[in-house]
Coordinates of C-alpha atoms and ligand atoms in Angstrom, one line a residue:
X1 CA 0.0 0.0 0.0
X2 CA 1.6 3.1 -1.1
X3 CA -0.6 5.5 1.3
X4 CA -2.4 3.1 3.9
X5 CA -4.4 6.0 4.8
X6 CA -5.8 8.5 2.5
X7 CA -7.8 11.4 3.2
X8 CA -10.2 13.6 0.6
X9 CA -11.2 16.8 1.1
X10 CA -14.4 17.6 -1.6
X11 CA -16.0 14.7 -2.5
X12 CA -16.6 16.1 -6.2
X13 CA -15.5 14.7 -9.5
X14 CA -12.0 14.5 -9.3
X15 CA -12.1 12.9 -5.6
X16 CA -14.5 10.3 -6.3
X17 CA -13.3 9.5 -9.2
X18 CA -9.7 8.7 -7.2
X19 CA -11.3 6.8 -4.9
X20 CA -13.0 4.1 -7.5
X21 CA -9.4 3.9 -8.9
X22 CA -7.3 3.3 -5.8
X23 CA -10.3 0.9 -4.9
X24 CA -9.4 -1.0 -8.2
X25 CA -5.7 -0.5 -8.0
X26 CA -5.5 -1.8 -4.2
X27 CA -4.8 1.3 -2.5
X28 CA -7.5 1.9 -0.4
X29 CA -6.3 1.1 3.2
X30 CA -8.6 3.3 4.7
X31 CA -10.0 6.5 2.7
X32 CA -11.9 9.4 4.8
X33 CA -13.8 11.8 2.9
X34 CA -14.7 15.4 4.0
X35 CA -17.9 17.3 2.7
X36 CA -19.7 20.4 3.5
X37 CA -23.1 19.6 2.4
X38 CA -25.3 17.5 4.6
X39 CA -26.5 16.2 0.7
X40 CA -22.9 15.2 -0.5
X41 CA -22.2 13.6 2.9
X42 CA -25.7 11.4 1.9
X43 CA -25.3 10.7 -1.1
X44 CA -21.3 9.6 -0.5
X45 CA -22.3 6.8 1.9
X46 CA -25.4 5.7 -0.1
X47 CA -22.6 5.0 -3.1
X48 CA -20.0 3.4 -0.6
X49 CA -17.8 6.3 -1.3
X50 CA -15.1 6.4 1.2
X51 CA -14.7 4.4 4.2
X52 CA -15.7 7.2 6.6
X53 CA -17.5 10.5 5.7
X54 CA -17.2 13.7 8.0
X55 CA -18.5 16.6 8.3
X56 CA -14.8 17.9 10.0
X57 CA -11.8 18.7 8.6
X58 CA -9.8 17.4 11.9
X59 CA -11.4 13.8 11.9
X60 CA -10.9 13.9 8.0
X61 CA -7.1 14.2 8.1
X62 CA -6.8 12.9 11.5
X63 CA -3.6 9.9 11.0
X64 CA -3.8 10.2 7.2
X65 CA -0.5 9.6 5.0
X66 CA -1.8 11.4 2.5
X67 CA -4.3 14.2 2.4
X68 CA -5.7 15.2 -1.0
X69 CA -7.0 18.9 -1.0
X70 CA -9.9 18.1 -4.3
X71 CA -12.1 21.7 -4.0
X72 CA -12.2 24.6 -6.2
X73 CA -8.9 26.6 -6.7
X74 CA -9.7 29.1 -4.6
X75 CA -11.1 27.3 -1.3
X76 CA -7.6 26.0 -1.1
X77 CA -5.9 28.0 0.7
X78 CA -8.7 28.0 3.4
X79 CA -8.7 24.5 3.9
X80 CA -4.9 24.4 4.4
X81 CA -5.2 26.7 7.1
X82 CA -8.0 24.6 9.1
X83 CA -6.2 21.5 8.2
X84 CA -2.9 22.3 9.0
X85 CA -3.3 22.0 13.0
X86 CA -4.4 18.3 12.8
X87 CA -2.0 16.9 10.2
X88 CA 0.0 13.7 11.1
X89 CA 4.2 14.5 10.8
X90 CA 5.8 13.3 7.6
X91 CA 2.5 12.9 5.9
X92 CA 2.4 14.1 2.5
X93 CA -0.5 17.1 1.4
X94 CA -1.4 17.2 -2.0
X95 CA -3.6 19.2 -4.0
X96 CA -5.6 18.0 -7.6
X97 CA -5.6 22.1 -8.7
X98 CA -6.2 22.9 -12.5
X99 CA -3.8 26.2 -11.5
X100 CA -0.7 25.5 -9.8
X101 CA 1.6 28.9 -8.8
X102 CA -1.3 30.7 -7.3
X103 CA -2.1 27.2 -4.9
X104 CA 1.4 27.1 -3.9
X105 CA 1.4 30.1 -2.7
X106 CA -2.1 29.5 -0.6
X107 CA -1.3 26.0 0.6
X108 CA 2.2 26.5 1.2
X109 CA 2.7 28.5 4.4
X110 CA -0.1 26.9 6.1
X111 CA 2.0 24.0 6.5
X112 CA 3.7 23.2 9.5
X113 CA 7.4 21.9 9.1
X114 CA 7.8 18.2 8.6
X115 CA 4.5 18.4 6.1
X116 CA 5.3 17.5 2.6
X117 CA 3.9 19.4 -0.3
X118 CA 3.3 18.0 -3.3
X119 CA 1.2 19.8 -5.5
X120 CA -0.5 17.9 -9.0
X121 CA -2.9 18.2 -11.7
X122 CA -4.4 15.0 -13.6
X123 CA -5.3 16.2 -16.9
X124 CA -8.3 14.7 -17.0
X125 CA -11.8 15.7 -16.5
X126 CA -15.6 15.9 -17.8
X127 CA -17.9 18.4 -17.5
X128 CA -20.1 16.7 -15.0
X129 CA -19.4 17.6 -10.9
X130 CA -20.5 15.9 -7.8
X131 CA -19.8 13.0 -6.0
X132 CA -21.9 11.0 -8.2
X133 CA -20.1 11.8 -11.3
X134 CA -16.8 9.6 -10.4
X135 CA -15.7 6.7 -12.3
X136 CA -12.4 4.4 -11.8
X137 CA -11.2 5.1 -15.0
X138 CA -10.8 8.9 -15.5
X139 CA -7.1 8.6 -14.9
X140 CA -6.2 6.1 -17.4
X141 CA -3.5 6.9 -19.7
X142 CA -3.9 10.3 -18.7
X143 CA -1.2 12.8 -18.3
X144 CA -0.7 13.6 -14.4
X145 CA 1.7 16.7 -13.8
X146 CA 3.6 16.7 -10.5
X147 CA 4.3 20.2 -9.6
X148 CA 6.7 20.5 -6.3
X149 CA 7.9 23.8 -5.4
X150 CA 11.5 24.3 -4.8
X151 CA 13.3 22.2 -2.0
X152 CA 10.9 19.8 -1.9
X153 CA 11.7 16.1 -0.2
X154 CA 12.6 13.9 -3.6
X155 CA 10.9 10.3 -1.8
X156 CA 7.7 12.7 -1.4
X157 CA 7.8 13.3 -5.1
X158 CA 8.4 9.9 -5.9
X159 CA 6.1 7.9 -3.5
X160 CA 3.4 10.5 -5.3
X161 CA 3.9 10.2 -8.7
X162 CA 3.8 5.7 -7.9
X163 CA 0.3 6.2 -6.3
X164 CA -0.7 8.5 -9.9
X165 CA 0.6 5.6 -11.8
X166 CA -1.2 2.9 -9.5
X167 CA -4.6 5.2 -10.3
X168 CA -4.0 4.9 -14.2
X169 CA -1.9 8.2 -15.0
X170 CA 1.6 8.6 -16.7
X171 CA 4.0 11.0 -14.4
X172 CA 5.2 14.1 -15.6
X173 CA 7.5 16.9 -13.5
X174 CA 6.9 20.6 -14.6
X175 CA 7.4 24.0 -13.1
X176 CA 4.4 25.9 -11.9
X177 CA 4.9 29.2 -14.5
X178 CA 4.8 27.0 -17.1
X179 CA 2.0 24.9 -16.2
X180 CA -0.1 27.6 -15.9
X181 CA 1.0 28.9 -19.4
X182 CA 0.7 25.0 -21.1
X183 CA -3.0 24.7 -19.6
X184 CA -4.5 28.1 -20.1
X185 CA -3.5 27.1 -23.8
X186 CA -4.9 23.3 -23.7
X187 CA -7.6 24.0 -21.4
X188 CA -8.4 27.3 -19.7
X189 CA -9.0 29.5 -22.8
X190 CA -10.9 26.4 -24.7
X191 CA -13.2 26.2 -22.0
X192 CA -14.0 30.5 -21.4
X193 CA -14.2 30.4 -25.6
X194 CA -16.2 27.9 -25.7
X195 CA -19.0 29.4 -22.6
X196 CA -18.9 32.7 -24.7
X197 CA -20.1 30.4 -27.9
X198 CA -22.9 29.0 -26.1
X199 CA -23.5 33.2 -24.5
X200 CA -23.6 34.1 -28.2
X201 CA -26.0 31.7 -29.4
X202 CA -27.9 32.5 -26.3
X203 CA -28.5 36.1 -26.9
X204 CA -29.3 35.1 -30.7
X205 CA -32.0 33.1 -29.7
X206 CA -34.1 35.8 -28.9
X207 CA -33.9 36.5 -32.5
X208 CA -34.4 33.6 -33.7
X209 CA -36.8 32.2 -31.5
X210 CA -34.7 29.4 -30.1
X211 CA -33.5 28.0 -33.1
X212 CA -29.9 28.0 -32.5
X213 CA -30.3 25.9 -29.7
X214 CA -32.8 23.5 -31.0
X215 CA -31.2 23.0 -34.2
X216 CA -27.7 23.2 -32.7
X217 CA -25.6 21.2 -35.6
X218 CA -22.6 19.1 -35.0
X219 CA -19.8 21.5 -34.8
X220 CA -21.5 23.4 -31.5
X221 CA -22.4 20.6 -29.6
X222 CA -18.8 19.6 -30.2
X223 CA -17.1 22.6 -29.3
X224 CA -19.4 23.7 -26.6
X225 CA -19.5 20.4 -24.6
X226 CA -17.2 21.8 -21.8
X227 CA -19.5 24.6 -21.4
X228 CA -21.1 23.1 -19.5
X229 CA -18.8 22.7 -16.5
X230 CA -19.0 24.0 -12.8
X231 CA -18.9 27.8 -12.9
X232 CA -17.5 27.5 -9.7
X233 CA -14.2 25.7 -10.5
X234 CA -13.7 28.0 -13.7
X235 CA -14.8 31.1 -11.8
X236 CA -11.5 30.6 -9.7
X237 CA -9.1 29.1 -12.6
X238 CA -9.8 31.8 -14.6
X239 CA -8.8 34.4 -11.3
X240 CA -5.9 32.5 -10.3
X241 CA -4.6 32.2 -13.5
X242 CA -5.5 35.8 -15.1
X243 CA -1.5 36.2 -16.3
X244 CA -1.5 33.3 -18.5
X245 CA -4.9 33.2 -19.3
X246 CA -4.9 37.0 -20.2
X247 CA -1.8 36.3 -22.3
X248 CA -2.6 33.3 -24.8
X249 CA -6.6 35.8 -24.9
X250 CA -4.2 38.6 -26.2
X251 CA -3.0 35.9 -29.0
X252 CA -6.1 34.3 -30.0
X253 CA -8.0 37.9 -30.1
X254 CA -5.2 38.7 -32.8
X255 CA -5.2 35.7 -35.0
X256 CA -9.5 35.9 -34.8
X257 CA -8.7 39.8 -36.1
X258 CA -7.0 38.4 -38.9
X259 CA -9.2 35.5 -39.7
X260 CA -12.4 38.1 -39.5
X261 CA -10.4 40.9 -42.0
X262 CA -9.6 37.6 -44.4
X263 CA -13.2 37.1 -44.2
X264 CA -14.2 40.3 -45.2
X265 CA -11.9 41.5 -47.7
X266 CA -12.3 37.9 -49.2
X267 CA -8.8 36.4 -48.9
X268 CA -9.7 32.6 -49.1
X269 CA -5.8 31.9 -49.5
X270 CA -4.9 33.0 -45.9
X271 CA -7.7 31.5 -44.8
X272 CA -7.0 28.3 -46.8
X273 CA -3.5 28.0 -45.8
X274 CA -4.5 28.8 -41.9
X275 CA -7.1 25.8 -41.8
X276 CA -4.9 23.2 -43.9
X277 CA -2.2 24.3 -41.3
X278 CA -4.4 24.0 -38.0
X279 CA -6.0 21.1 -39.5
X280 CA -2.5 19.1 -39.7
X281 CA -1.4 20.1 -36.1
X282 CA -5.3 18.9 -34.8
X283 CA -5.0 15.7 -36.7
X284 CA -1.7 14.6 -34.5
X285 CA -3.1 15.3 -31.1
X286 CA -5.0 11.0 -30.5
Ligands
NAD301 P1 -16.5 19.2 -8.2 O1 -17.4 20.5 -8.3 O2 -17.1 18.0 -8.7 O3 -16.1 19.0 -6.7 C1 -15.6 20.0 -5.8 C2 -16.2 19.7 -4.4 O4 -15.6 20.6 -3.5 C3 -17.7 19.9 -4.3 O5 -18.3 18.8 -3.7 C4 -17.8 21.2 -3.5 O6 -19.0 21.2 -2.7 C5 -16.6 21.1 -2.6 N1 -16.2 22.4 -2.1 C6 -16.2 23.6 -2.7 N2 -15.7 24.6 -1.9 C7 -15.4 23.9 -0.7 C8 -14.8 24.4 0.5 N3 -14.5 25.6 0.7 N4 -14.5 23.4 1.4 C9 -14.8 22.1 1.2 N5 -15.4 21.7 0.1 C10 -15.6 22.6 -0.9 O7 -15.1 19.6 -8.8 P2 -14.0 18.7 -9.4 O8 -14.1 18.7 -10.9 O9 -13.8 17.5 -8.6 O10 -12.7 19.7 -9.1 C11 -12.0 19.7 -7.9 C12 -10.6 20.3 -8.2 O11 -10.0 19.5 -9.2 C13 -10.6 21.7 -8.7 O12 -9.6 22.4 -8.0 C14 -10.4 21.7 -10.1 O13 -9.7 22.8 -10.6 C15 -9.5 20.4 -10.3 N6 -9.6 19.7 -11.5 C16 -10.8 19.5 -12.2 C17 -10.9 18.9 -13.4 C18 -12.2 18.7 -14.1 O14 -12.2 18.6 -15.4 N7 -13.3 18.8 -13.5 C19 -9.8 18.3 -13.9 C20 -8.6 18.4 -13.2 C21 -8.5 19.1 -12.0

């Protein structure tokens, strides 16, 4: 048993989903689950999620070897600071962020000495939430970034990244900086793109009596599926991570400027050459 006793704090996707995995892999010694909501707390024990379910951070984390900090960005920092009394010395706190410099610097000085930090991101997700939305398979042959600020204990790092790999996920290091810039490419501007889409067709609706929606053809159910994700989570991504995100914005406001002026002045070489291009790159990513 890598971690015989793991605790999770938010018993959301993310969190459940890790739970049906280490069930599968063998690493559930004994898993402890902390929720807010009397609801969540039901509906966790109805589905045999966790071993024990509290409603307090103490008796969450109390004697666990690792703790997994699985809320939205921006709760994290609070949670560190009410957990951080109660953790066991030389267990390992993690975090499953989708923004890592601005957690580091939350988490981080909560901790009492002795704590290890180890901060990750699985790259892997669905637009669904809640503790009924987990499934043993989420992390399977999915990219999990391990993300340990400076100084940190190297056995820590490694006894992490074998639990990811147990739960399905292939191991990569990476600074913080340039996570945040590699997701708000791959993930953060996709998804805020693809929520003003669906505002667009929204506000065109009312012209067109609903149409849009109901006739909605392949391309924007496609492109708009992750609209439909937790406004909470991307509420605090998109404020945690306003450099990067406002960076890669700047870009793809620039390239849309160009591809509206082809349009209009009716340059269909640029815009031939840009989709045969883009279409190549997309057709390498499995
Ligand atoms: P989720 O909404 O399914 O679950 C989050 C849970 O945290 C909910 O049960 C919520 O009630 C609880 N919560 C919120 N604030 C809290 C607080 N202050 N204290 C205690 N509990 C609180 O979300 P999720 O998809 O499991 O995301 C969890 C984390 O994982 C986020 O930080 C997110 O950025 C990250 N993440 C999400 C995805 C994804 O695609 N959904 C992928 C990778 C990482």
């Amino acid at each position: 048993m890598i971690y015989p006793r793991v605790a999770l704090i938010g018993l959301g996707l993310i969190a459940s989903s890790m739970y049906w995995a280490m069930k599968r892999a063998g690493e559930a010694g004994h898993v402890t689950g902390y929720a807010r909501s009397q609801e969540t707390r039901d509906t966790a024990r109805r589905i045999g999620l966790c071993d024990q379910v509290f409603d307090s951070l103490q008796e969450t984390v109390r004697d666990a070897d690792l703790v997994v900090l699985a809320v939205p960005v921006g709760a994290m920092g609070a949670v560190a600071r009410d957990i951080a009394p109660h953790l066991k010395p030389g267990c390992t706190v993690t975090d499953v962020g989708s923004v890592k410099r601005q957690v580091i610097e939350d988490v981080g000085p909560h901790l009492p000495e002795g704590v290890h930090f180890v901060p990750a991101h699985p790259l892997a997700g669905t637009e669904h939430s809640g503790p009924e939305s987990g499934f043993a398979t989420l992390f399977d042959n999915r990219w999990c970034l391990l993300v340990p600020p400076e100084g940190s204990d190297a056995d820590a790092v490694e006894r992490l990244g074998r639990f990811w790999r147990a739960l399905g996920s292939n191991i990569d290091v990476m600074d913080p900086d340039h996570h945040d810039l590699v997701l708000a490419v791959t993930s953060h501007c996709p998804h805020l793109i693809a929520y003003t889409m669906v505002g667009v067709a929204d506000d065109l609706r009312r012209v067109t009596d609903s149409e849009v929606i109901k006739y909605s053809a392949a391309g924007f159910r496609d492109f708009t599926r992750i609209a439909a994700s937790d406004p909470t989570m991307w509420r605090d991504v998109f404020l945690s991570n306003k450099d990067a995100t406002l960076e890669i914005l700047g870009r793809f406001t620039e390239e849309l400027f160009a591809l509206q002026r082809a349009i209009r002045t009716g340059d269909g070489e640029q815009l031939h050459a840009y989709f045969t291009r883009t279409r190549a790159i997309r057709r390498g990513i499995l």
